[in-house]
Coordinates of C-alpha atoms in Angstrom, one line a residue:
M28 CA 10.6 14.3 14.2
A29 CA 9.9 17.9 13.6
N30 CA 8.0 18.6 16.7
T31 CA 10.5 17.4 19.4
K32 CA 11.2 19.6 22.4
T33 CA 13.5 19.2 25.3
G34 CA 11.0 20.6 27.7
K35 CA 13.8 22.2 29.8
A36 CA 15.6 25.5 29.6
I37 CA 18.9 23.6 29.0
D38 CA 18.8 19.9 28.8
L39 CA 22.0 18.9 30.7
K40 CA 21.8 15.3 29.6
L41 CA 21.8 16.4 26.0
L42 CA 24.6 18.8 26.6
K43 CA 26.6 16.2 28.4
R44 CA 26.1 13.9 25.4
V45 CA 27.3 16.5 23.0
L46 CA 30.4 17.0 25.1
T47 CA 31.2 13.3 24.9
F48 CA 32.2 14.0 21.3
T49 CA 35.0 16.3 22.5
A50 CA 36.9 13.4 24.0
P51 CA 39.4 13.2 21.1
Y52 CA 40.0 16.9 21.4
K53 CA 40.4 17.3 25.2
K54 CA 43.5 19.5 24.9
I55 CA 41.7 22.0 22.7
L56 CA 38.7 21.9 25.0
Y57 CA 40.6 22.5 28.2
F58 CA 42.8 25.2 26.6
S59 CA 39.7 27.0 25.2
I60 CA 38.1 27.0 28.7
F61 CA 41.4 28.3 30.2
L62 CA 41.5 31.1 27.7
S63 CA 37.8 32.0 28.4
I64 CA 38.5 32.1 32.1
L65 CA 41.7 34.2 31.6
L66 CA 39.7 36.7 29.5
S67 CA 37.1 37.1 32.3
F68 CA 39.8 38.3 34.7
L69 CA 41.7 40.5 32.3
S70 CA 38.9 42.8 31.2
P71 CA 37.8 44.1 34.7
I72 CA 41.4 45.1 35.5
R73 CA 41.2 48.1 33.1
P74 CA 38.5 50.1 35.1
Y75 CA 40.5 49.5 38.3
L76 CA 43.6 50.9 36.6
I77 CA 41.7 53.9 35.2
N78 CA 40.3 54.5 38.7
Y79 CA 43.7 54.4 40.2
A80 CA 45.2 56.7 37.4
V81 CA 42.5 59.3 37.8
D82 CA 42.7 59.6 41.6
N83 CA 46.5 59.3 41.9
Y84 CA 48.1 60.6 38.7
I85 CA 45.6 63.1 37.2
L86 CA 44.0 64.8 40.2
I87 CA 47.4 64.5 41.9
Q88 CA 49.4 65.3 38.9
N89 CA 52.2 62.8 38.0
I90 CA 52.9 62.7 34.2
D91 CA 55.5 59.9 34.3
K92 CA 53.4 57.5 36.3
L93 CA 50.3 58.4 34.2
R94 CA 52.2 57.5 31.0
F95 CA 53.4 54.3 32.6
I96 CA 49.9 53.2 33.6
C97 CA 48.6 54.1 30.1
V98 CA 51.3 51.8 28.7
V99 CA 50.2 49.0 31.1
I100 CA 46.5 49.4 30.0
L101 CA 47.6 49.2 26.3
L102 CA 49.6 46.2 27.0
I103 CA 46.7 44.5 28.7
L104 CA 44.5 45.3 25.7
F105 CA 47.1 43.8 23.4
I106 CA 47.3 40.6 25.4
E107 CA 43.6 40.5 25.7
S108 CA 43.3 40.7 21.9
I109 CA 45.7 37.9 21.3
I110 CA 43.9 35.7 23.8
Q111 CA 40.6 36.6 22.3
F112 CA 41.8 35.6 18.8
S113 CA 43.3 32.3 20.1
Y114 CA 40.1 31.5 22.1
I115 CA 37.8 32.2 19.1
Y116 CA 40.0 30.1 16.8
L117 CA 40.3 27.2 19.1
A118 CA 36.6 27.2 20.1
T119 CA 35.5 27.2 16.4
L120 CA 38.1 24.5 15.6
L121 CA 36.7 22.3 18.4
G122 CA 33.1 22.9 17.2
Q123 CA 33.9 22.0 13.6
N124 CA 35.8 18.8 14.6
V125 CA 32.9 17.8 16.8
I126 CA 30.2 18.3 14.1
Q127 CA 32.4 16.5 11.6
D128 CA 32.5 13.5 14.0
I129 CA 28.7 13.8 14.7
R130 CA 27.9 14.1 11.0
A131 CA 30.0 11.0 10.3
S132 CA 28.2 9.1 13.1
V133 CA 24.8 10.1 11.8
Y134 CA 25.5 9.2 8.2
K135 CA 27.0 5.8 9.3
H136 CA 24.0 5.3 11.4
I137 CA 21.6 6.2 8.6
L138 CA 23.3 3.6 6.3
K139 CA 22.3 0.8 8.7
L140 CA 18.6 1.7 9.1
K141 CA 15.9 -0.5 7.7
M142 CA 14.2 0.4 4.4
K143 CA 11.0 0.7 6.4
Y144 CA 12.5 3.7 8.2
Y145 CA 13.0 5.4 4.9
D146 CA 9.5 4.5 3.8
N147 CA 8.2 6.4 6.8
T148 CA 10.7 9.3 7.1
P149 CA 10.8 12.3 4.6
I150 CA 14.3 12.5 3.0
G151 CA 14.3 16.3 3.5
S152 CA 14.1 15.9 7.2
L153 CA 17.1 13.6 7.2
V154 CA 19.0 16.1 5.1
T155 CA 18.1 18.8 7.7
R156 CA 19.4 16.5 10.5
T157 CA 22.7 15.8 8.9
I158 CA 23.4 19.4 7.7
S159 CA 21.7 22.4 9.3
D160 CA 20.8 20.8 12.6
I161 CA 24.4 19.6 13.1
E162 CA 25.7 23.1 12.1
T163 CA 23.8 24.6 15.1
I164 CA 25.7 22.2 17.4
S165 CA 29.0 23.8 16.4
D166 CA 27.7 27.1 17.8
I167 CA 27.5 25.4 21.2
F168 CA 31.3 25.6 21.3
S169 CA 32.1 28.7 19.2
Q170 CA 29.3 31.0 20.5
G171 CA 27.5 29.2 23.3
L172 CA 29.0 27.2 26.1
F173 CA 32.5 28.8 26.4
V174 CA 31.1 32.3 26.0
I175 CA 28.6 31.6 28.8
I176 CA 31.3 30.3 31.1
G177 CA 33.5 33.3 30.3
E178 CA 30.8 35.9 30.7
L179 CA 29.5 34.4 34.0
L180 CA 33.0 34.5 35.4
K181 CA 33.5 38.1 34.1
L182 CA 30.2 39.1 35.7
I183 CA 31.3 37.6 39.1
V184 CA 34.8 39.3 38.8
V185 CA 33.2 42.7 37.9
L186 CA 30.8 42.4 40.9
C187 CA 33.6 41.6 43.2
M188 CA 35.7 44.5 41.9
M189 CA 32.7 46.8 42.3
F190 CA 32.1 45.8 46.0
Y191 CA 35.8 46.0 46.6
T192 CA 35.8 49.6 45.3
D193 CA 32.7 50.9 47.0
W194 CA 29.8 48.8 48.4
R195 CA 27.3 51.8 48.3
L196 CA 27.8 52.5 44.6
S197 CA 27.6 48.8 44.0
L198 CA 24.2 48.6 45.6
I199 CA 23.0 51.6 43.7
S200 CA 24.2 49.9 40.4
L201 CA 22.3 46.8 41.2
L202 CA 18.9 48.4 41.8
S203 CA 17.7 47.7 38.2
I204 CA 18.9 44.0 38.3
P205 CA 15.6 42.5 39.5
I206 CA 13.8 44.0 36.5
L207 CA 16.5 42.7 34.2
L208 CA 16.3 39.2 35.7
I209 CA 12.5 39.1 35.0
A210 CA 13.0 40.3 31.5
T211 CA 15.8 37.8 30.9
S212 CA 13.6 34.9 32.2
W213 CA 10.8 36.0 29.9
F214 CA 13.2 36.3 26.9
K215 CA 14.8 32.8 27.5
R216 CA 11.4 31.1 27.8
N217 CA 9.9 32.6 24.7
I218 CA 13.0 32.5 22.5
K219 CA 13.5 28.8 23.1
S220 CA 10.0 27.9 21.7
A221 CA 10.6 30.3 18.8
F222 CA 13.9 28.6 18.0
T223 CA 12.2 25.2 18.2
E224 CA 9.6 26.4 15.7
V225 CA 12.3 27.8 13.4
R226 CA 14.1 24.4 13.3
K227 CA 10.7 22.7 12.6
E228 CA 9.9 25.0 9.7
V229 CA 13.5 24.6 8.2
S230 CA 12.9 20.9 8.2
N231 CA 9.5 21.3 6.5
I232 CA 11.0 23.5 3.8
N233 CA 13.9 21.1 3.1
T234 CA 11.4 18.2 2.9
F235 CA 9.1 20.0 0.5
V236 CA 11.8 21.3 -1.8
Q237 CA 13.7 18.0 -1.9
E238 CA 10.5 16.0 -2.6
H239 CA 9.2 18.4 -5.3
I240 CA 12.5 18.9 -7.1
V241 CA 12.9 15.1 -7.4
G242 CA 9.3 14.9 -8.7
M243 CA 9.5 18.0 -10.9
N244 CA 8.6 16.0 -14.0
L245 CA 5.3 15.0 -12.4
V246 CA 4.6 18.6 -11.4
Q247 CA 5.1 19.8 -15.0
I248 CA 3.4 16.8 -16.7
F249 CA 0.2 17.6 -14.8
N250 CA 0.6 21.4 -15.1
R251 CA 0.7 21.9 -11.3
E252 CA 3.4 24.6 -11.1
D253 CA 1.1 27.3 -9.8
S254 CA -0.6 25.1 -7.2
E255 CA 2.7 23.8 -6.0
F256 CA 4.1 27.3 -5.8
E257 CA 1.1 28.3 -3.6
K258 CA 1.9 25.4 -1.3
F259 CA 5.5 26.5 -1.1
K260 CA 4.5 30.1 -0.3
L261 CA 2.4 28.8 2.6
I262 CA 5.3 26.8 4.0
N263 CA 7.7 29.7 3.4
S264 CA 5.4 32.0 5.1
K265 CA 5.3 29.8 8.2
H266 CA 9.1 29.8 8.2
L267 CA 9.1 33.6 8.0
N268 CA 6.6 33.9 10.8
A269 CA 8.8 31.6 13.0
H270 CA 11.8 33.8 12.4
L271 CA 9.9 37.0 12.9
R272 CA 8.7 35.7 16.2
S273 CA 12.3 35.2 17.4
V274 CA 13.2 38.7 16.0
F275 CA 10.3 40.2 18.0
Y276 CA 11.7 38.8 21.3
Y277 CA 15.2 40.1 20.5
S278 CA 13.7 43.5 19.5
V279 CA 12.0 43.8 22.9
F280 CA 14.7 42.4 25.1
F281 CA 17.8 44.3 24.0
P282 CA 16.2 47.8 24.3
I283 CA 15.1 46.8 27.8
V284 CA 18.7 45.9 28.7
E285 CA 20.0 49.2 27.2
I286 CA 17.4 51.2 29.2
L287 CA 18.2 49.5 32.4
S288 CA 21.9 50.0 31.8
A289 CA 21.4 53.7 31.2
L290 CA 19.2 53.8 34.3
S291 CA 22.0 52.3 36.4
I292 CA 24.5 54.8 35.0
G293 CA 22.1 57.7 35.7
L294 CA 21.7 56.5 39.3
I295 CA 25.5 56.2 39.7
I296 CA 26.1 59.7 38.3
W297 CA 23.4 61.2 40.5
Y298 CA 24.4 59.5 43.7
G299 CA 28.2 59.6 43.0
G300 CA 28.1 63.1 41.8
E301 CA 26.3 64.4 44.9
A302 CA 28.7 62.4 47.1
I303 CA 31.8 64.0 45.4
I304 CA 30.3 67.5 45.7
S305 CA 29.5 66.9 49.4
G306 CA 32.8 65.1 50.0
N307 CA 31.2 61.9 51.2
D308 CA 34.1 59.6 50.5
V309 CA 33.5 59.0 46.7
T310 CA 36.3 59.9 44.3
L311 CA 36.1 60.9 40.7
G312 CA 38.1 57.9 39.7
E313 CA 35.6 55.6 41.4
L314 CA 32.8 57.3 39.6
I315 CA 34.4 56.8 36.2
A316 CA 35.4 53.2 37.1
F317 CA 31.8 52.4 38.1
I318 CA 30.4 53.7 34.8
L319 CA 32.8 51.3 33.1
Y320 CA 31.9 48.5 35.5
I321 CA 28.2 49.0 34.7
Y322 CA 28.9 48.6 31.0
M323 CA 31.0 45.5 31.8
M324 CA 28.2 44.1 34.0
F325 CA 25.3 44.7 31.6
R326 CA 27.3 43.5 28.5
P327 CA 27.8 40.0 30.0
I328 CA 24.1 39.9 31.1
R329 CA 23.0 40.7 27.6
Q330 CA 25.6 38.3 26.1
L331 CA 24.4 35.6 28.5
A332 CA 20.9 35.9 27.3
D333 CA 22.0 35.9 23.6
R334 CA 24.5 33.1 24.0
F335 CA 22.1 31.1 26.2
N336 CA 19.8 31.1 23.3
V337 CA 22.5 30.1 20.9
L338 CA 23.2 27.2 23.3
Q339 CA 19.5 26.4 23.4
M340 CA 19.3 26.3 19.6
G341 CA 22.3 24.0 19.5
I342 CA 20.6 21.8 22.2
V343 CA 17.4 21.7 20.1
G344 CA 19.5 20.8 17.0
S345 CA 21.3 18.1 19.0
E346 CA 18.1 16.6 20.3
R347 CA 16.8 16.2 16.8
V348 CA 20.2 14.7 15.6
F349 CA 20.3 12.3 18.6
K350 CA 16.8 11.3 17.9
V351 CA 18.1 9.9 14.6
L352 CA 21.1 8.3 16.3
D353 CA 18.8 6.8 18.9
T354 CA 16.6 5.2 16.3
K355 CA 17.5 1.5 16.5
D356 CA 15.4 0.5 13.5
F357 CA 18.1 -1.9 12.2
I358 CA 18.0 -5.2 10.5
S359 CA 19.4 -7.5 13.2
D360 CA 22.9 -8.6 12.2
I361 CA 23.7 -11.2 14.7
G362 CA 24.6 -13.9 12.2
L363 CA 28.2 -15.1 12.3
L364 CA 28.3 -17.2 9.1
K365 CA 30.6 -16.0 6.3
K366 CA 30.9 -18.0 3.1
T367 CA 33.3 -17.3 0.3
K368 CA 31.1 -19.4 -2.0
I369 CA 27.5 -20.6 -2.0
K370 CA 25.6 -23.0 -4.2
G371 CA 22.5 -20.8 -4.4
V372 CA 19.8 -23.2 -3.4
I373 CA 16.9 -21.0 -2.1
E374 CA 14.0 -22.2 0.0
Y375 CA 10.9 -20.2 1.2
K376 CA 8.9 -22.0 3.8
N377 CA 5.5 -20.7 5.1
V378 CA 6.7 -17.1 4.8
K379 CA 4.4 -14.4 5.9
F380 CA 5.3 -10.8 5.5
A381 CA 3.6 -7.4 5.9
Y382 CA 5.0 -3.9 5.7
N383 CA 2.5 -2.7 8.2
D384 CA 0.9 -4.7 11.0
N385 CA -1.0 -7.8 9.7
N386 CA -1.8 -6.4 6.3
W387 CA -0.1 -9.4 4.6
V388 CA 1.7 -8.8 1.4
L389 CA 3.0 -12.4 1.3
N390 CA 0.7 -15.0 3.0
D391 CA 2.2 -18.4 3.7
I392 CA 4.5 -18.5 0.6
S393 CA 6.5 -21.7 0.1
F394 CA 8.8 -22.7 -2.9
T395 CA 12.3 -23.9 -3.7
I396 CA 14.8 -22.8 -6.3
E397 CA 17.6 -25.3 -7.0
E398 CA 21.1 -24.4 -7.7
G399 CA 21.5 -22.7 -11.1
E400 CA 17.7 -22.7 -11.8
K401 CA 15.9 -19.7 -13.2
L402 CA 12.7 -18.7 -11.4
A403 CA 10.3 -16.2 -12.9
L404 CA 7.8 -14.3 -10.7
V405 CA 4.7 -13.0 -12.5
G406 CA 1.5 -11.4 -11.4
N407 CA -0.4 -8.1 -11.3
T408 CA 0.9 -5.1 -9.5
G409 CA 0.7 -5.6 -5.7
S410 CA 0.8 -9.3 -5.9
G411 CA 4.0 -9.5 -3.9
K412 CA 6.7 -10.1 -6.5
T413 CA 9.1 -7.3 -5.4
S414 CA 8.5 -8.2 -1.7
I415 CA 9.8 -11.7 -2.3
I416 CA 13.2 -10.3 -3.4
N417 CA 13.2 -7.6 -0.7
I418 CA 13.0 -10.1 2.1
L419 CA 15.6 -12.4 0.4
N420 CA 18.1 -9.5 0.7
R421 CA 16.8 -8.8 4.3
F422 CA 15.9 -5.3 3.4
Y423 CA 12.7 -6.1 5.4
E424 CA 12.2 -8.8 8.0
I425 CA 9.5 -11.5 7.7
Q426 CA 7.0 -12.0 10.4
S427 CA 6.9 -15.8 10.3
G428 CA 8.3 -18.7 8.4
F429 CA 11.9 -18.9 7.2
I430 CA 14.1 -18.4 4.2
N431 CA 17.1 -20.7 3.6
I432 CA 20.1 -20.4 1.3
D433 CA 21.9 -23.7 0.9
G434 CA 19.8 -25.1 3.8
I435 CA 20.9 -22.3 6.2
N436 CA 18.5 -19.6 7.5
I437 CA 19.5 -16.3 6.0
K438 CA 19.5 -14.8 9.5
E439 CA 22.5 -16.9 10.4
Y440 CA 24.6 -15.2 7.6
K441 CA 26.5 -12.1 8.4
L442 CA 24.4 -9.4 6.6
E443 CA 27.2 -8.1 4.5
N444 CA 28.2 -11.6 3.5
L445 CA 24.6 -12.5 2.5
R446 CA 24.2 -9.4 0.3
K447 CA 27.6 -10.1 -1.3
H448 CA 26.2 -13.2 -2.9
I449 CA 23.0 -11.6 -4.1
A450 CA 22.9 -8.9 -6.9
V451 CA 19.9 -7.0 -8.1
V452 CA 19.2 -5.2 -11.4
Q453 CA 16.3 -2.9 -10.7
Q454 CA 13.8 -1.4 -13.1
E455 CA 14.6 2.1 -11.8
V456 CA 18.3 2.5 -11.8
H457 CA 20.0 5.1 -9.6
L458 CA 23.2 6.6 -10.8
F459 CA 25.3 9.1 -8.9
S460 CA 26.4 12.4 -10.3
S461 CA 29.9 11.0 -11.2
T462 CA 31.7 9.3 -14.1
I463 CA 30.4 6.1 -15.7
L464 CA 33.5 4.3 -14.4
E465 CA 32.9 5.4 -10.8
N466 CA 29.2 4.4 -11.1
I467 CA 30.2 1.0 -12.3
I468 CA 32.9 0.2 -9.7
L469 CA 31.1 2.2 -6.9
F470 CA 34.6 3.2 -5.5
D471 CA 35.5 -0.5 -5.0
K472 CA 39.3 -0.5 -5.0
S473 CA 39.4 -4.2 -5.8
I474 CA 37.9 -3.6 -9.2
T475 CA 40.4 -2.3 -11.8
K476 CA 39.7 -0.5 -15.1
E477 CA 40.8 -3.6 -16.9
N478 CA 38.2 -5.7 -15.1
V479 CA 35.5 -3.2 -16.2
F480 CA 36.7 -3.1 -19.8
E481 CA 36.8 -6.9 -20.1
A482 CA 33.3 -7.3 -18.4
A483 CA 31.8 -4.6 -20.7
K484 CA 33.1 -6.4 -23.8
E485 CA 31.7 -9.7 -22.5
I486 CA 28.2 -8.4 -22.2
G487 CA 28.5 -6.2 -25.3
I488 CA 28.3 -2.7 -24.0
H489 CA 31.9 -1.6 -24.3
D490 CA 31.3 0.1 -27.7
F491 CA 28.2 1.9 -26.3
I492 CA 30.2 3.4 -23.4
L493 CA 33.0 4.4 -25.7
S494 CA 30.5 6.2 -28.0
L495 CA 29.6 8.6 -25.2
P496 CA 31.6 11.9 -24.8
G497 CA 34.6 11.0 -22.8
G498 CA 33.8 7.3 -22.8
Y499 CA 34.2 5.8 -19.3
S500 CA 35.0 9.3 -18.0
Y501 CA 31.6 10.7 -19.1
V502 CA 30.0 12.4 -16.1
V503 CA 26.3 11.5 -15.9
G504 CA 23.9 14.1 -14.3
E505 CA 22.2 13.6 -10.9
R506 CA 20.4 10.3 -10.9
G507 CA 21.9 9.6 -14.3
V508 CA 19.4 11.9 -16.1
T509 CA 21.8 12.5 -19.1
L510 CA 21.3 8.8 -20.0
S511 CA 18.2 7.1 -21.2
T512 CA 16.4 4.5 -19.1
G513 CA 17.8 1.7 -21.2
Q514 CA 21.4 3.1 -21.0
R515 CA 21.2 3.4 -17.2
Q516 CA 20.0 -0.2 -17.0
L517 CA 23.0 -1.3 -19.1
I518 CA 25.3 0.4 -16.7
S519 CA 23.5 -1.3 -13.7
F520 CA 23.8 -4.6 -15.5
L521 CA 27.5 -4.2 -15.9
R522 CA 28.2 -3.3 -12.3
V523 CA 26.2 -6.3 -11.1
Y524 CA 28.0 -8.6 -13.6
L525 CA 31.4 -7.4 -12.3
R526 CA 30.7 -8.6 -8.8
N527 CA 30.0 -12.2 -10.0
P528 CA 27.1 -13.0 -7.6
K529 CA 25.8 -16.6 -7.2
I530 CA 22.2 -15.3 -7.0
L531 CA 21.0 -12.9 -9.6
I532 CA 17.8 -10.9 -9.4
L533 CA 16.3 -9.1 -12.3
D534 CA 13.5 -6.8 -11.2
E535 CA 11.7 -5.8 -14.3
A536 CA 15.2 -5.2 -15.7
T537 CA 14.1 -5.1 -19.4
S538 CA 10.6 -3.6 -19.1
S539 CA 11.7 -0.1 -20.1
I540 CA 14.3 -1.0 -22.7
D541 CA 13.8 -0.7 -26.5
S542 CA 14.0 -3.7 -28.7
H543 CA 17.6 -3.0 -29.8
T544 CA 18.9 -2.5 -26.3
E545 CA 16.9 -5.6 -25.2
N546 CA 18.7 -7.7 -27.8
I547 CA 22.0 -6.5 -26.4
L548 CA 21.0 -7.5 -22.9
Q549 CA 19.1 -10.7 -23.8
S550 CA 22.1 -12.2 -25.5
S551 CA 24.1 -11.6 -22.3
L552 CA 21.5 -12.7 -19.9
N553 CA 21.7 -16.4 -20.9
K554 CA 25.5 -16.3 -20.4
I555 CA 25.3 -14.4 -17.1
S556 CA 22.5 -16.7 -15.8
E557 CA 24.5 -19.8 -16.5
G558 CA 25.6 -21.4 -13.3
R559 CA 23.7 -18.9 -11.2
T560 CA 20.4 -19.1 -9.4
T561 CA 18.3 -16.4 -11.1
I562 CA 15.0 -14.8 -10.1
V563 CA 13.3 -12.8 -12.8
I564 CA 10.4 -10.4 -12.2
A565 CA 8.7 -9.5 -15.5
H566 CA 5.4 -8.2 -16.9
R567 CA 6.3 -9.3 -20.4
L568 CA 5.8 -13.0 -20.2
S569 CA 7.6 -13.6 -23.5
T570 CA 10.9 -12.9 -21.8
I571 CA 10.5 -15.7 -19.2
V572 CA 9.2 -18.6 -21.3
N573 CA 12.5 -20.4 -20.9
S574 CA 12.5 -20.3 -17.1
D575 CA 12.8 -23.5 -15.2
K576 CA 10.0 -22.5 -12.9
I577 CA 7.3 -19.8 -13.0
L578 CA 5.3 -18.6 -10.0
L579 CA 2.1 -16.8 -10.6
L580 CA 1.3 -14.6 -7.6
K581 CA -2.0 -13.1 -6.6
N582 CA -2.7 -11.2 -3.4
G583 CA 0.4 -12.6 -1.7
V584 CA -0.2 -16.3 -2.4
V585 CA 1.1 -18.6 -5.1
L586 CA -1.8 -19.2 -7.4
E587 CA 0.0 -21.3 -10.0
E588 CA 3.5 -22.9 -10.2
G589 CA 5.3 -24.8 -12.9
S590 CA 7.2 -24.4 -16.2
H591 CA 5.8 -22.3 -19.1
S592 CA 4.5 -25.2 -21.0
N593 CA 2.9 -26.9 -18.0
L594 CA 1.2 -23.6 -16.9
L595 CA -0.2 -23.2 -20.5
K596 CA -1.6 -26.8 -20.3
L597 CA -3.5 -25.8 -17.0
K598 CA -5.5 -23.3 -19.0
G599 CA -5.6 -21.2 -15.9
E600 CA -4.7 -17.6 -14.9
Y601 CA -1.2 -17.8 -16.5
H602 CA -2.6 -19.1 -19.8
K603 CA -5.1 -16.2 -19.8
M604 CA -2.4 -13.6 -19.1
Y605 CA 0.0 -15.0 -21.7
T606 CA -2.7 -15.3 -24.4
N607 CA -3.8 -11.7 -23.8
Q608 CA -0.3 -10.4 -24.0
L609 CA 0.4 -12.4 -27.2
S610 CA -2.8 -11.2 -28.9
K611 CA -2.0 -7.6 -27.9
R612 CA 1.5 -7.8 -29.3
N613 CA 0.2 -9.3 -32.5
S614 CA -2.3 -6.5 -32.9
E615 CA 0.4 -3.9 -32.4
I616 CA 2.5 -5.5 -35.1

């Protein structure tokens, strides 16, 4: 994602796509363009009026008319200032509205992407796409496209005024233009690649910083602060070099423009001055006007090169943003079935699943969970336990086989409806930097405070929440760092319980909880599981002895299946695991 390039000076398809987002703001768009055009015609009038004033009211003295024409020039300047303000405000307003809509589209799109996409995409790069890359798109409107239109028109108007005034002086003024065009072409070509490199390095920095701040505890635990800082300095240095490269091109180009501008003025003064002295039909007013025209001609050219690159940077940013929008890595949601209630009968039939290619994580898995049953999944790390629940929620798609709920393939359910009936309590609980109440209800307006209080009392954590500073209004830190692991799991347990799912999944939900907290949860688990189909993933086999069915997984296949007592009678792998854990626990006591 970081290395994309348009391959063109300006990708018109991308620009056209950006402009489609202006559809709701057509009035602002058209009025901004109109003001830009109006400005391009107003500015060149002033040199013409100065030319006329010098030749007709200064050399041929006429104080009254000179004063009048000065008032007219001041009035034009005043009108020009008002139009300039209105244009800048409207163009910026348009740009901000457009990027607001694009950012909303990108975020909405990101919410629909498969988990596999997040597995393969650095979070920092997505942050760059939705923030800084989109910000460059606003410059297309405020500093790029409209300015280019205006400056091009101004350049055309200035050239027309110059040739209208004196074609000979016009040709003399344009002698340096071929050199300027060559320099501009060199500048545009090189600055685009520099800007692309800058965006790439910005993405790399964001990715690195985000990843390492999230994993800062790991950095400090292994005493890697110095080595990680050295890696950051290397990335930061690449970012600096990319910026310095763009600065170099600016540093070369703008002095060239100034030199060529001065050269044109020098040629005009030389030729025009000699013409005036020798009386060859050139007036002083025309000479002064041409000096002003040259400034007006070179300024748009310089502005065009600069704004062209602002536009390019916006196009580069938009390409990267649209690359995210064009990613159709979605879970297919073509099912039409919506059920208000389900029984919760789950069937896996010959299910094969792999995260990558044919490296099977689940290989021909088949089992059934009846309504209200409690199924426990056990096995070593990597045996496929978490994958079984990931595919039930359709976070990932299976390669073959099928999964049914109440005898209906889960793909026939509307995705939102499917997940509404399934709730998961994870081992690693994510809390947002907000109040406990907001983390429980997750901004669901259908859940009232009274619902939360009642549910908290039912599972026995109401007093715990009230013991925190501010109670339900207590603001937890980012990712809930101000709470212990066990406390975060209790909050997660409550927000799942509130939604009253028919299928309950406990993914190592009590593995990191102390015995006191586990007692609080365990007393509620039996009540919550009652009448619900429950899937429990656990390493501590003592917590699942009362399960209706236990599946022992190994390398993606079901090695043993049955109740706790039946599996112990088999004297197989489960018996060995349970015996080892029991003896280890007794030795610790």
